[in-house]
Coordinates of C-alpha atoms in Angstrom, one line a residue:
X1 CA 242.4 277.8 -20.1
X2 CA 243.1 276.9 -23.9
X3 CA 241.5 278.6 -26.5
X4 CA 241.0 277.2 -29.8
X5 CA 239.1 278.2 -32.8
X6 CA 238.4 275.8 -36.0
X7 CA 236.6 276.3 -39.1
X8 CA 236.2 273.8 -41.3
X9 CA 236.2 273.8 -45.3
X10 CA 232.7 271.8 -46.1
X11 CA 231.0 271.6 -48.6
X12 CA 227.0 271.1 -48.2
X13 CA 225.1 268.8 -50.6
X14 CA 221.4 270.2 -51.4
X15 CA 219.2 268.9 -48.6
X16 CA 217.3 265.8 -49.0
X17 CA 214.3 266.1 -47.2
X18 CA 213.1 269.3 -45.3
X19 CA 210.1 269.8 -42.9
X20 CA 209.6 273.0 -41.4
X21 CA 207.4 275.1 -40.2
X22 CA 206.3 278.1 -41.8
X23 CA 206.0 280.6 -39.2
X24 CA 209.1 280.1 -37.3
X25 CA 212.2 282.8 -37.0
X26 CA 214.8 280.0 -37.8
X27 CA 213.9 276.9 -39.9
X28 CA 215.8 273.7 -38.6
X29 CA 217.3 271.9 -41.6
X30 CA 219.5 268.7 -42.0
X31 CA 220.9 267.5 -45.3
X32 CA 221.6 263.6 -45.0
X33 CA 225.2 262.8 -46.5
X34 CA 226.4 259.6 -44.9
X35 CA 227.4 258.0 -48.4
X36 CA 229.5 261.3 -49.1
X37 CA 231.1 261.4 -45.7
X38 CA 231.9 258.1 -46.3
X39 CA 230.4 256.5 -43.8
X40 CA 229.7 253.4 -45.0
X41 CA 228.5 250.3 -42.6
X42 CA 226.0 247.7 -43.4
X43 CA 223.8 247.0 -40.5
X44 CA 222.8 243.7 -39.8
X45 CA 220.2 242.3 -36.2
X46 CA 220.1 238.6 -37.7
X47 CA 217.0 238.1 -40.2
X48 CA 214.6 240.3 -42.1
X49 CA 211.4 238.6 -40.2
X50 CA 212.7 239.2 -36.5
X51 CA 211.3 236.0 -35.3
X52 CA 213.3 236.0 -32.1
X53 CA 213.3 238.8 -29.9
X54 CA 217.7 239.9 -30.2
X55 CA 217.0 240.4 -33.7
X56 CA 214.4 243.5 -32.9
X57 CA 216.1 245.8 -30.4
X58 CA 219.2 247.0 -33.0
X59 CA 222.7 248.4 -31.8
X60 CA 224.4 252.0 -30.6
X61 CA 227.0 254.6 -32.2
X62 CA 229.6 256.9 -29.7
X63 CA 231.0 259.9 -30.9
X64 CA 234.9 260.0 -29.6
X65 CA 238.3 262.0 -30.7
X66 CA 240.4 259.0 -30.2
X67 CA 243.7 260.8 -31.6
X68 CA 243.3 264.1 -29.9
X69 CA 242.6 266.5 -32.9
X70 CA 239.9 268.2 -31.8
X71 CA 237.2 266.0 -34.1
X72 CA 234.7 264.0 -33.3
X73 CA 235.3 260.6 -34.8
X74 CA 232.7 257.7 -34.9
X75 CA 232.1 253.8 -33.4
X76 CA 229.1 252.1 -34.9
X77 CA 228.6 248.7 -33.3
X78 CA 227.0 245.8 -35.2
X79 CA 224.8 242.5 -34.3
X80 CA 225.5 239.1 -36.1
X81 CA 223.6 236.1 -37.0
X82 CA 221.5 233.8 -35.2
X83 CA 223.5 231.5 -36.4
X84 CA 226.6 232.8 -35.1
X85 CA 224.4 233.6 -31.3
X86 CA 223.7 230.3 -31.1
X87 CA 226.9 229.1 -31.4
X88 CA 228.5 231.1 -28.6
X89 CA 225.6 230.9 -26.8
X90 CA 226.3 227.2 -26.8
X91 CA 229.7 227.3 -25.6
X92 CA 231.4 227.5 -28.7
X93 CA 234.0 230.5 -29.3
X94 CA 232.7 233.0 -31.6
X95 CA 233.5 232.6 -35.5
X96 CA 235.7 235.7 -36.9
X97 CA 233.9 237.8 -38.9
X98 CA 234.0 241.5 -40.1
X99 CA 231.7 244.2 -39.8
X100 CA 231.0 243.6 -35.8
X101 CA 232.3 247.5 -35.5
X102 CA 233.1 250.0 -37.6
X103 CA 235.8 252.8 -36.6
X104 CA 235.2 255.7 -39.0
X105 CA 238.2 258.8 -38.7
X106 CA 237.1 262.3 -38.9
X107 CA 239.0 263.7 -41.4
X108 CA 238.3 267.6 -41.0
X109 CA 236.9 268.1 -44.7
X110 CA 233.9 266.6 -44.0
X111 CA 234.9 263.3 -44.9
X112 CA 235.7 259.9 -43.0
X113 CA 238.1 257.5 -43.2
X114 CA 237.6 253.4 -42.1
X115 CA 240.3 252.4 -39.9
X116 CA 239.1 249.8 -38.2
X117 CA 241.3 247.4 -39.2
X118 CA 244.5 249.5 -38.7
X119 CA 243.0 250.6 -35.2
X120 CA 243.1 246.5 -33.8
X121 CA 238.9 246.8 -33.4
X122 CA 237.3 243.6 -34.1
X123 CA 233.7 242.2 -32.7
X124 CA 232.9 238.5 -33.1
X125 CA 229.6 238.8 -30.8
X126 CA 226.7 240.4 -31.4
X127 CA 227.1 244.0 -30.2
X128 CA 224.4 246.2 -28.4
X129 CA 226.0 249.4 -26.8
X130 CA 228.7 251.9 -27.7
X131 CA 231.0 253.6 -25.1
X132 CA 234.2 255.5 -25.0
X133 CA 235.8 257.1 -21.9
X134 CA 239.3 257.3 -20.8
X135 CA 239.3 254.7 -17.7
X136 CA 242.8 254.6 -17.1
X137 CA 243.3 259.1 -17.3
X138 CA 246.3 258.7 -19.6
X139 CA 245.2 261.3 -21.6
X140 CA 243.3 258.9 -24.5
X141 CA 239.8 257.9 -25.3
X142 CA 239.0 254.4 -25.0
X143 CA 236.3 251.7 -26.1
X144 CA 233.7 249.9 -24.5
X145 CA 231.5 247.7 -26.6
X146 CA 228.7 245.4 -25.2
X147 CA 227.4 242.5 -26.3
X148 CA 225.4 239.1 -26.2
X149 CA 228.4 237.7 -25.4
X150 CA 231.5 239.1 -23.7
X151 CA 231.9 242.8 -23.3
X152 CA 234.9 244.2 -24.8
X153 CA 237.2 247.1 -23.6
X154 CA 239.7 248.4 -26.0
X155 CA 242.5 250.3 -24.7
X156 CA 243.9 253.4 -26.0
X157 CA 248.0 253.1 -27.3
X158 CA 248.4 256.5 -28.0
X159 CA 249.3 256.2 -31.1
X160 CA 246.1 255.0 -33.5
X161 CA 245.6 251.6 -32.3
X162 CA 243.3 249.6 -29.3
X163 CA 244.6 246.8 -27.3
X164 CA 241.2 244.6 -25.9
X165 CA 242.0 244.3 -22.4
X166 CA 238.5 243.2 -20.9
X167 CA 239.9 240.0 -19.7
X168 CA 242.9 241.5 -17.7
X169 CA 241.1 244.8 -16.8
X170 CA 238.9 241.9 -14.6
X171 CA 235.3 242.2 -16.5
X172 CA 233.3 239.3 -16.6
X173 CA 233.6 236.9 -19.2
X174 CA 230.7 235.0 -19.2
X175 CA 228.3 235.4 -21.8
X176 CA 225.7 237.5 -20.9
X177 CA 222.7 239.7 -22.9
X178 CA 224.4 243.2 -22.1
X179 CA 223.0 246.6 -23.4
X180 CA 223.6 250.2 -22.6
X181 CA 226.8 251.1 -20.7
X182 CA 227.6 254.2 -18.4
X183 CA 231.2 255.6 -16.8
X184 CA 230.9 257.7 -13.6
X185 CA 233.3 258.6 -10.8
X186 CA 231.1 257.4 -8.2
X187 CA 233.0 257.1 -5.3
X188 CA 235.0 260.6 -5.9
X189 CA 238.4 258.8 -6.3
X190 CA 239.6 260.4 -9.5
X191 CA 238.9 257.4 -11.5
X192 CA 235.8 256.0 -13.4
X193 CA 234.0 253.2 -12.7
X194 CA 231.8 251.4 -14.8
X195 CA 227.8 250.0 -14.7
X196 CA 227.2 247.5 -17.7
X197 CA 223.2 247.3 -17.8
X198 CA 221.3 243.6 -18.7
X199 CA 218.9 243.0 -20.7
X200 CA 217.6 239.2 -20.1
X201 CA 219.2 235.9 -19.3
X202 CA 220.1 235.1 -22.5
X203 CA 220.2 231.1 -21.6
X204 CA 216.4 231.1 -20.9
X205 CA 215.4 231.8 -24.4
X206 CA 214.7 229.0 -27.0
X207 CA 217.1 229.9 -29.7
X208 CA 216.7 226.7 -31.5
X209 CA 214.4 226.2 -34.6
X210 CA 211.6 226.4 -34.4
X211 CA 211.2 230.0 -33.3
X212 CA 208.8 230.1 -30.5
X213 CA 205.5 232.5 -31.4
X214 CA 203.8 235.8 -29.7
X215 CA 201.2 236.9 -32.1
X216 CA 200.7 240.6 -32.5
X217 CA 197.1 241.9 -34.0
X218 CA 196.5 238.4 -34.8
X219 CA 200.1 238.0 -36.8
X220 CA 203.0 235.7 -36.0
X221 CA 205.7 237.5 -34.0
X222 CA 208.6 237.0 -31.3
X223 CA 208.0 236.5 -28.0
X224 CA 209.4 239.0 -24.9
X225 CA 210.4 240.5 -23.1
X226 CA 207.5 239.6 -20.9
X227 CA 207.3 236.2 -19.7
X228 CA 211.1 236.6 -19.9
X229 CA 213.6 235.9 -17.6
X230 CA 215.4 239.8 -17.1
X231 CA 218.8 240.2 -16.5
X232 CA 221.0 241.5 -13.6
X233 CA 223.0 245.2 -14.2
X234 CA 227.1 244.9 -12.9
X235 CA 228.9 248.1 -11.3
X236 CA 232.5 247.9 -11.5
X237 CA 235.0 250.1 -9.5
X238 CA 237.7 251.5 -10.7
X239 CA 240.8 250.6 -9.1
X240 CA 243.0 252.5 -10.4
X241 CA 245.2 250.4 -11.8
X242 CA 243.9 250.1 -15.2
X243 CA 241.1 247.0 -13.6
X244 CA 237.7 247.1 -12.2
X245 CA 236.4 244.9 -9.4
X246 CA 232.5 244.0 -9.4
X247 CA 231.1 245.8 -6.9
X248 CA 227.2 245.8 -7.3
X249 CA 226.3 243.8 -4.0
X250 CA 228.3 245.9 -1.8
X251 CA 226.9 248.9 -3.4
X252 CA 223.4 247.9 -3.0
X253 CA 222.8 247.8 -7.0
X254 CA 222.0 243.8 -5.9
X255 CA 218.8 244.0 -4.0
X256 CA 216.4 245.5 -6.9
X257 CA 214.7 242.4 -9.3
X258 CA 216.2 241.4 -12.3
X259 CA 214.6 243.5 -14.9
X260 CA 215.0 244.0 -18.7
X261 CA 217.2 247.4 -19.1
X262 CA 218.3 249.2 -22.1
X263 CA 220.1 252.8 -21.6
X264 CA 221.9 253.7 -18.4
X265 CA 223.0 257.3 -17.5
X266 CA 225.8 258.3 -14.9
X267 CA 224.8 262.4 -13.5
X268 CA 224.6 264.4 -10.3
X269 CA 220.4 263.9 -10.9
X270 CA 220.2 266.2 -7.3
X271 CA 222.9 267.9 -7.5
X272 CA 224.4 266.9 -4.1
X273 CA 228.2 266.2 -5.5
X274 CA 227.5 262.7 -5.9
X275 CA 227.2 261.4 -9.2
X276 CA 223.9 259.4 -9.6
X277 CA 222.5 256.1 -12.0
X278 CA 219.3 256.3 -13.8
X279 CA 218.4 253.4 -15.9
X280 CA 215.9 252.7 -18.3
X281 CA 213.8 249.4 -18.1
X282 CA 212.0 247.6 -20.7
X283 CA 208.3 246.7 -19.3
X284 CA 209.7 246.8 -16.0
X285 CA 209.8 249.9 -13.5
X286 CA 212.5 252.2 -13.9
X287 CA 215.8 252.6 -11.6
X288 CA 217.6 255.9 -10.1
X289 CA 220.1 255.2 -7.9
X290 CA 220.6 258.4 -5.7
X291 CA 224.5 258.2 -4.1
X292 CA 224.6 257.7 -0.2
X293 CA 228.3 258.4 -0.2
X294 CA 230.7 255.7 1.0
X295 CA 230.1 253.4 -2.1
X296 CA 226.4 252.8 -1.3
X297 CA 223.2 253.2 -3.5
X298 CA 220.0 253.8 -2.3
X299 CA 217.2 252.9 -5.4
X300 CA 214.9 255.7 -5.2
X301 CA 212.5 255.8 -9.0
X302 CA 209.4 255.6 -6.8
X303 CA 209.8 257.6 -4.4
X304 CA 211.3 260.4 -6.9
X305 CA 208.5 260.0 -9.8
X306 CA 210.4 258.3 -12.5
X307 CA 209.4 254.2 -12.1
X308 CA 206.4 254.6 -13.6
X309 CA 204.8 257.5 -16.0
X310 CA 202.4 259.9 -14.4
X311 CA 199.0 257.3 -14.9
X312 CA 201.4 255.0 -12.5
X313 CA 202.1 252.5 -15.5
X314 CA 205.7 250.6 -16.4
X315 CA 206.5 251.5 -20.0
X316 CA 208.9 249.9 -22.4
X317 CA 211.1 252.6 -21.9
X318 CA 214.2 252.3 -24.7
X319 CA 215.9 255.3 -24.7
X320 CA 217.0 257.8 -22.4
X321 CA 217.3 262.0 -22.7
X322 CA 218.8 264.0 -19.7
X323 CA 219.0 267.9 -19.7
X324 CA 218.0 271.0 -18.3
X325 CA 214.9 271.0 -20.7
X326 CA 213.5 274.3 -18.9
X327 CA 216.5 276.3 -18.4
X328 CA 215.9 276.3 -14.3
X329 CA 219.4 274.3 -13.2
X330 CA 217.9 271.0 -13.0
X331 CA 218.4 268.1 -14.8
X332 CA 214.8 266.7 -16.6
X333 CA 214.5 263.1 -17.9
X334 CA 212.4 262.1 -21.2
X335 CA 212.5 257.9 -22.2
X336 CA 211.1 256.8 -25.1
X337 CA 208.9 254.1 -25.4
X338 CA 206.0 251.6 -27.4
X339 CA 203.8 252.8 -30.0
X340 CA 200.5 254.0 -28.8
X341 CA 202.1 254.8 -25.8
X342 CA 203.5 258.3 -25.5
X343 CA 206.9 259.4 -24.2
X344 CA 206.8 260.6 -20.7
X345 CA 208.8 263.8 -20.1
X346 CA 209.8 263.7 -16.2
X347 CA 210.0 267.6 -14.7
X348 CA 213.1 267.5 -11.4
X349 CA 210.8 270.3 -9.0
X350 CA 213.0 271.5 -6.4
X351 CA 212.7 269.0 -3.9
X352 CA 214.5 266.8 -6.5
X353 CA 211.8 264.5 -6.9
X354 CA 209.9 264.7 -10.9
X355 CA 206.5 265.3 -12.7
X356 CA 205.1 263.4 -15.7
X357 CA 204.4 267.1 -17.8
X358 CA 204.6 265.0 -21.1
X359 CA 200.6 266.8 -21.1
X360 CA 201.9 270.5 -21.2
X361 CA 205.3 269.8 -23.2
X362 CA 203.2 268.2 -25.9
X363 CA 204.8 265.0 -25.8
X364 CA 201.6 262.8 -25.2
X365 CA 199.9 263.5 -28.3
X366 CA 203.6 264.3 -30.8
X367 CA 204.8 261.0 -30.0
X368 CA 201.8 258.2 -29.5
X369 CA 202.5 257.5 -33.1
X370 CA 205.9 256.8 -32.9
X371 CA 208.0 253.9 -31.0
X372 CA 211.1 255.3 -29.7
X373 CA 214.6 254.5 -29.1
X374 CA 217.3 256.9 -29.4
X375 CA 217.0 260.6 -28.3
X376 CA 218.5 263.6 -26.5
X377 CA 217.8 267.2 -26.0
X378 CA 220.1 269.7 -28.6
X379 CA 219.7 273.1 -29.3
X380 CA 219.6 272.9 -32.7
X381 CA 219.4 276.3 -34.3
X382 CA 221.4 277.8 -30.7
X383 CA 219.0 279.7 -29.8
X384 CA 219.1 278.7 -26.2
X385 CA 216.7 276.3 -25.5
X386 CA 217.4 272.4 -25.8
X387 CA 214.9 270.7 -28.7
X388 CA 213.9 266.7 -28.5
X389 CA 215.3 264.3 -31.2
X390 CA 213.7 261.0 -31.8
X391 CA 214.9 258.2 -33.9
X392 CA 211.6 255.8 -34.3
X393 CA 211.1 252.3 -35.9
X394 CA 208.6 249.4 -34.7
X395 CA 209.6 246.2 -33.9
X396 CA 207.5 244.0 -35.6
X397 CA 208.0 243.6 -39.2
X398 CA 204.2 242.6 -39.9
X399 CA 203.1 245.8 -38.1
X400 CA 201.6 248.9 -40.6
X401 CA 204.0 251.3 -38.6
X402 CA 207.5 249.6 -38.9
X403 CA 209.2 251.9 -40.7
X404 CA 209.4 255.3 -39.1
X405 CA 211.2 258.2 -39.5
X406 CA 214.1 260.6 -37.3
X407 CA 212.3 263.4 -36.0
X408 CA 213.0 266.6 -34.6
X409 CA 210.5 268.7 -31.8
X410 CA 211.3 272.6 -31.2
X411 CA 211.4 273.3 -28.1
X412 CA 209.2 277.0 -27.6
X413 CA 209.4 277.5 -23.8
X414 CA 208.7 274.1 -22.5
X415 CA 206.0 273.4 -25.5
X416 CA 207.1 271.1 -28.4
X417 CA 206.4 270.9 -31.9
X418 CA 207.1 269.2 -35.2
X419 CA 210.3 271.2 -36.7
X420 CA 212.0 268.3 -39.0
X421 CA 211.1 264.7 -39.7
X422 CA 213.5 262.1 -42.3
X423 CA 212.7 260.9 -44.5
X424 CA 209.1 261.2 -46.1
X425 CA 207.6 258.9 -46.7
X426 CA 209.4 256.4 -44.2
X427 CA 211.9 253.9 -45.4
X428 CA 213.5 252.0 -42.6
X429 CA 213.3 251.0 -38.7
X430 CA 215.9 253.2 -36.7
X431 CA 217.4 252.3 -33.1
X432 CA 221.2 253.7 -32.1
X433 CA 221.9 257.5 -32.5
X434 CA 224.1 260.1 -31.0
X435 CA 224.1 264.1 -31.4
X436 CA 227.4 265.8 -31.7
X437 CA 229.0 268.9 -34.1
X438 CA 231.4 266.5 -36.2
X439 CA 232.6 269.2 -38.1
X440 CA 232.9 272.1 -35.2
X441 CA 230.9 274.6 -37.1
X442 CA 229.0 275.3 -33.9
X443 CA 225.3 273.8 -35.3
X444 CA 225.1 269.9 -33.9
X445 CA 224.2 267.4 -36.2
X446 CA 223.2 263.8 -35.4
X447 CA 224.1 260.1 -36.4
X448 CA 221.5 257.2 -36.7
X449 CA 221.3 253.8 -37.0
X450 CA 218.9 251.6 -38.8
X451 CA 218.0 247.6 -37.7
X452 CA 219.3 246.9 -41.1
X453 CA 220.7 249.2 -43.9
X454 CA 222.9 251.9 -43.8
X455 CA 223.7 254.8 -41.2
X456 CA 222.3 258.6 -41.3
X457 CA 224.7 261.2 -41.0
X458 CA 222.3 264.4 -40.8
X459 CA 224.5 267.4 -41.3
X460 CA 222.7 270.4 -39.7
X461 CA 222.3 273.1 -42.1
X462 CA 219.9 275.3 -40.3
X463 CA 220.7 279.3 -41.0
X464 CA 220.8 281.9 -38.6
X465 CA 223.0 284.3 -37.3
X466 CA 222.2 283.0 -33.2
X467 CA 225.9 282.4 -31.3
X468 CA 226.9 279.5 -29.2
X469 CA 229.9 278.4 -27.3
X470 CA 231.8 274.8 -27.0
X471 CA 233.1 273.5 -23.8
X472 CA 235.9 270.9 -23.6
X473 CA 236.0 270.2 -20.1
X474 CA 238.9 268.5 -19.0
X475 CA 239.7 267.1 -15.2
X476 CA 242.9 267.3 -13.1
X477 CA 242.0 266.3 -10.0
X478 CA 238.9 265.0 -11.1
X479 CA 238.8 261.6 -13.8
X480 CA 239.8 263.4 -17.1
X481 CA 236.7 263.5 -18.9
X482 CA 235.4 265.3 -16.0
X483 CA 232.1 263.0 -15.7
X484 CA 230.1 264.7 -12.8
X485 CA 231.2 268.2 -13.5
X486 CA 228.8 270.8 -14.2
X487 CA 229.0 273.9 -15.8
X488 CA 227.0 277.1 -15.5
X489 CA 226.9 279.8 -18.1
X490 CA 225.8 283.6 -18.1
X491 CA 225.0 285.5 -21.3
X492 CA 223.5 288.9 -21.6
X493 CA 221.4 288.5 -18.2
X494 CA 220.3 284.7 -19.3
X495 CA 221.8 281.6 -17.5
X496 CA 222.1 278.0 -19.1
X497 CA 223.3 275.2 -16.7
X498 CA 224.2 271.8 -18.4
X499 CA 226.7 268.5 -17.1
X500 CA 229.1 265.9 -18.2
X501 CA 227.1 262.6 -18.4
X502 CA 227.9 259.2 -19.9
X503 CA 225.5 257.4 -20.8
X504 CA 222.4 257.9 -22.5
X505 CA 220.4 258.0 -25.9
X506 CA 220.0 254.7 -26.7
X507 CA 223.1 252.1 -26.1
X508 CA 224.6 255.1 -27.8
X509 CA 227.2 258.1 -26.5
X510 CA 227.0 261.7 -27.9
X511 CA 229.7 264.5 -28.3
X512 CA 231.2 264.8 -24.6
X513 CA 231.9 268.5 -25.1
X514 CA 229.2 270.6 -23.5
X515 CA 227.5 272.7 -26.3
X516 CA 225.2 275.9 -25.5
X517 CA 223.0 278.3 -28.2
X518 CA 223.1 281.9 -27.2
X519 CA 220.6 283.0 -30.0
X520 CA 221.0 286.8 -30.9
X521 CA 223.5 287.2 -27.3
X522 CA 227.3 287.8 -28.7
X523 CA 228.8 287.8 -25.5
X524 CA 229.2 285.5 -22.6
X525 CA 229.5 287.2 -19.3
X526 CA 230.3 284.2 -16.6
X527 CA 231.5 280.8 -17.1
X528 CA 231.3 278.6 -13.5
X529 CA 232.5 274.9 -13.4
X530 CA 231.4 273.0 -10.5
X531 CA 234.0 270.1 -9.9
X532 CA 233.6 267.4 -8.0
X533 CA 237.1 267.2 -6.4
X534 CA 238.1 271.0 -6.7
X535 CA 235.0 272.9 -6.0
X536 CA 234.2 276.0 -8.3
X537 CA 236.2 277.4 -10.9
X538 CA 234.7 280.8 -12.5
X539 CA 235.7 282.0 -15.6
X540 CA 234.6 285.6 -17.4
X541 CA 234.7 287.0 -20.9
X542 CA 235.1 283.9 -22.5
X543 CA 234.8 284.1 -26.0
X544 CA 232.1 282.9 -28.2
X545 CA 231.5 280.9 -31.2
X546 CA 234.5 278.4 -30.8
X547 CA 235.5 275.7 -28.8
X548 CA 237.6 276.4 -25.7
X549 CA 238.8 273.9 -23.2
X550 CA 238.8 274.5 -19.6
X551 CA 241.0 272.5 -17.5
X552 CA 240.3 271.5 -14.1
X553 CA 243.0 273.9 -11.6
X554 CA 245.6 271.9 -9.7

């Protein structure tokens, strides 16, 4: 086991915008500094009026340490032009352009450094999702960025720079609407494969002037995605030999109707030792793929509780949030969703099947107002229980409520409320975010994305003297990133139980280190890692307040 400690120099600008509420132990602050940090990206999803339905649904951010210093550095993946869609749409290759990805360097002082250019990134489509993993276990993060277009995987070189290698790595190069991405180990092999989710056939829309019309409340809008032709999700198995071979049919993944799907989320969602799928659908039912073993899926969302919300309804469900909400072991699933709708909070009960408790948690009146995309559960103020992040925007221009803000809900015990909300009034539409503590002071902080504009980087600056522990998990046996491995953790007679997913949020990948509050608790009694290819590995005394990594035993 590795220990490491760092504690960074930073210096916190006065915070912007602070809600709170008044009779809470421990306020939840954030100061917004992405200008300072230097994170600065202009975010473009073609025009201002969103005539066509690509231009509404926005693009994803992943949190990564690409060089291996122990910070979290930062992808943010761009759209285009309508113009430019339409012309590789058509056939046509796409037209170089910058600004389709942005690479930004942690540089330990609170600042970031652009290095895309000097990494090799480039994106001439219009990008949707951000990944990273390390497909090929040599020891580096790499890339994965989806698009309406072709899907692009950078390789790691070791050394500060990417290498795109879809082509030879043997992903599909036709040009496709693509969204959310998720790696998993699936078959147990040591290596991870890959599911790319679809969002609509992309060569049945009218694309051409002029733009086809949907009103909404009586205005002129786009049209979709129903009465849209949905798109078709691809697994990919690893073969270990740094390519993938498309393996959806012979996995079962080809039987279920093409739907519209946003976010997809590789975990063990029974904790069987088989890492599951569970993707989120856009007006159409949602999937979970429960693993049979032997390469084979079985698509189980009915029959488990999560296809439809608990009044038996399909939602346009965006983004996805998976955690043990309720500190009981099990996984819980929340996905975002339409204004006037609310966000459905699923409860795993023993039998591994789920309850819409969006009623008790609070979340069907705290989140009518809002339409959702990003989200995830964090402890933000470590006191042990995981709290609900939102970022919000409409999709229609024309509508009252397009501009909405980032939100924050405490979590009290399985009850929700309003802790933080950014800004006030309302300035902008968001879509892609991520959660992870970019500059390791143990309080996470959060990235978003707007449809147009510039990035948030909210800094948490909540106070409190609560404890937590960080958890680098790192696979032998098991792929590197040790996807599919759970952790356990006892602290002055309390348990917490959380896993390594990928996936998630929306299009978007958080901080892949596992991060637990331990409020007033100063020691940490038990640490137990489940693996999938080496069983359990318990560790005790481990430290607090730091990051450790924990490497899988040969």
């Amino acid at each position: 086991m590795n220990i490491s400690k760092k504690r960074l120099a930073f210096t916190i600008l006065p915070v912007l915008v602070i809600l709170v509420a008044a009779d809470r132990p421990t306020d939840i602050r954030f100061a917004e500094i992405a200008s300072t940090a230097g994170l600065h990206a202009e975010m473009r999803c073609g025009g201002p009026e969103k005539r066509w339905i690509p231009e509404a649904n926005g693009s994803g951010v992943a949190w990564l340490d690409y060089d291996n210093d122990g910070l979290m550095d930062l992808l943010i993946v761009n759209g285009s032009s309508m113009d430019q869609l339409r012309h590789f749409v058509g056939g046509q290759p796409p037209t170089p352009s910058k600004g389709g990805v942005y690479l930004f360097h942690n540089l330990g002082n609170g600042k970031f450094e652009d290095v895309t250019e000097r990494a090799g990134l480039t994106n001439f489509y219009w990008g949707t999702g951000a990944n990273a993993a390390d497909f090929n276990n040599d020891g580096y993060t790499d890339i994965l960025i989806t698009t309406i277009g072709v899907d692009l995987l950078y390789r790691n070189n070791g050394n500060g720079t990417f290498t795109e290698v879809g082509a030879a790595a043997g992903l599909s190069r036709n040009v496709e609407w693509h969204t959310g991405s998720a790696f998993g180990d699936f078959d147990g092999d040591g290596f991870l494969d890959l599911y790319i989710a679809s969002y609509m056939d992309i060569h049945s829309i009218a694309l051409q002037e002029p733009a086809p019309v949907c009103p909404f409340q009586g205005k002129p809008a786009f049209c979709g995605p129903i009465g849209l032709k949905g798109g078709r999700g691809i697994l990919y198995h690893n073969n270990g030999d740094g390519t993938f071979t498309d393996v959806t049919k012979r996995a079962g993944l080809g039987s279920v109707q093409p739907s519209h799907s946003f976010t997809a989320v590789f975990d063990d969602f029974n904790r069987d030792g088989k890492i599951d799928l569970f993707v989120a659908n856009d007006s159409d039912p949602n999937f979970l793929f429960l693993n049979q073993g032997g390469g084979v899926f079985k698509e189980s969302a009915l029959e488990r509780g999560v296809a439809f919300n608990g009044d038996g309804h399909a939602q346009s469900n965006m983004g996805v949030a998976v955690g043990d909400f309720y500190n009981r072991g099990r996984l819980d699933i929340l996905t975002t969703t339409f204004f006037d709708d609310y966000f459905p909070l699923f409860k795993q009960d023993k039998s591994g099947s789920f309850d819409d408790v969006s009623s008790s948690a609070g979340t069907t009146m705290l989140t009518r107002r809002y339409l959702g995309w990003a989200c995830g559960f964090t402890d933000f103020s470590n006191s042990g229980s995981r709290d609900l992040w939102l970022a919000n925007g409409h999709v229609y221009p024309v509508s009252d409520h397009y501009f909405q803000p980032f939100v924050v809900l405490r979590n009290d015990g399985g009850q929700l409320s309003p802790a933080f909300h950014f800004p006030d009034p309302p300035n902008n539409s968001y879509r892609g975010g991520a959660a992870a503590d970019f500059d390791n002071d143990g309080r996470m902080d959060v990235v978003v994305v707007p449809i147009s504009g510039q990035p948030l980087l909210l800094h948490n600056t909540t106070q409190n003297s609560n404890n937590w522990v960080g958890l680098r998990v790192r696979g032998t046996l098991t792929n590197r990133d040790a996807i599919g491995a759970s952790v356990e953790i006892g602290y002055c007679g309390k348990t917490q139980f959380d896993s390594v997913r990928n996936g998630g949020s929306y299009l978007s990948r958080n901080d892949p280190r596992l991060h637990f509050g331990l409020g007033d608790c100063g020691k940490l009694d038990r640490v137990a890692v489940k693996w999938p290819r080496s069983g359990i590995q318990v560790l005790n005394s481990v430290p607090v307040n730091r990051y450790i990594t924990i490497e899988e035993p040969r």
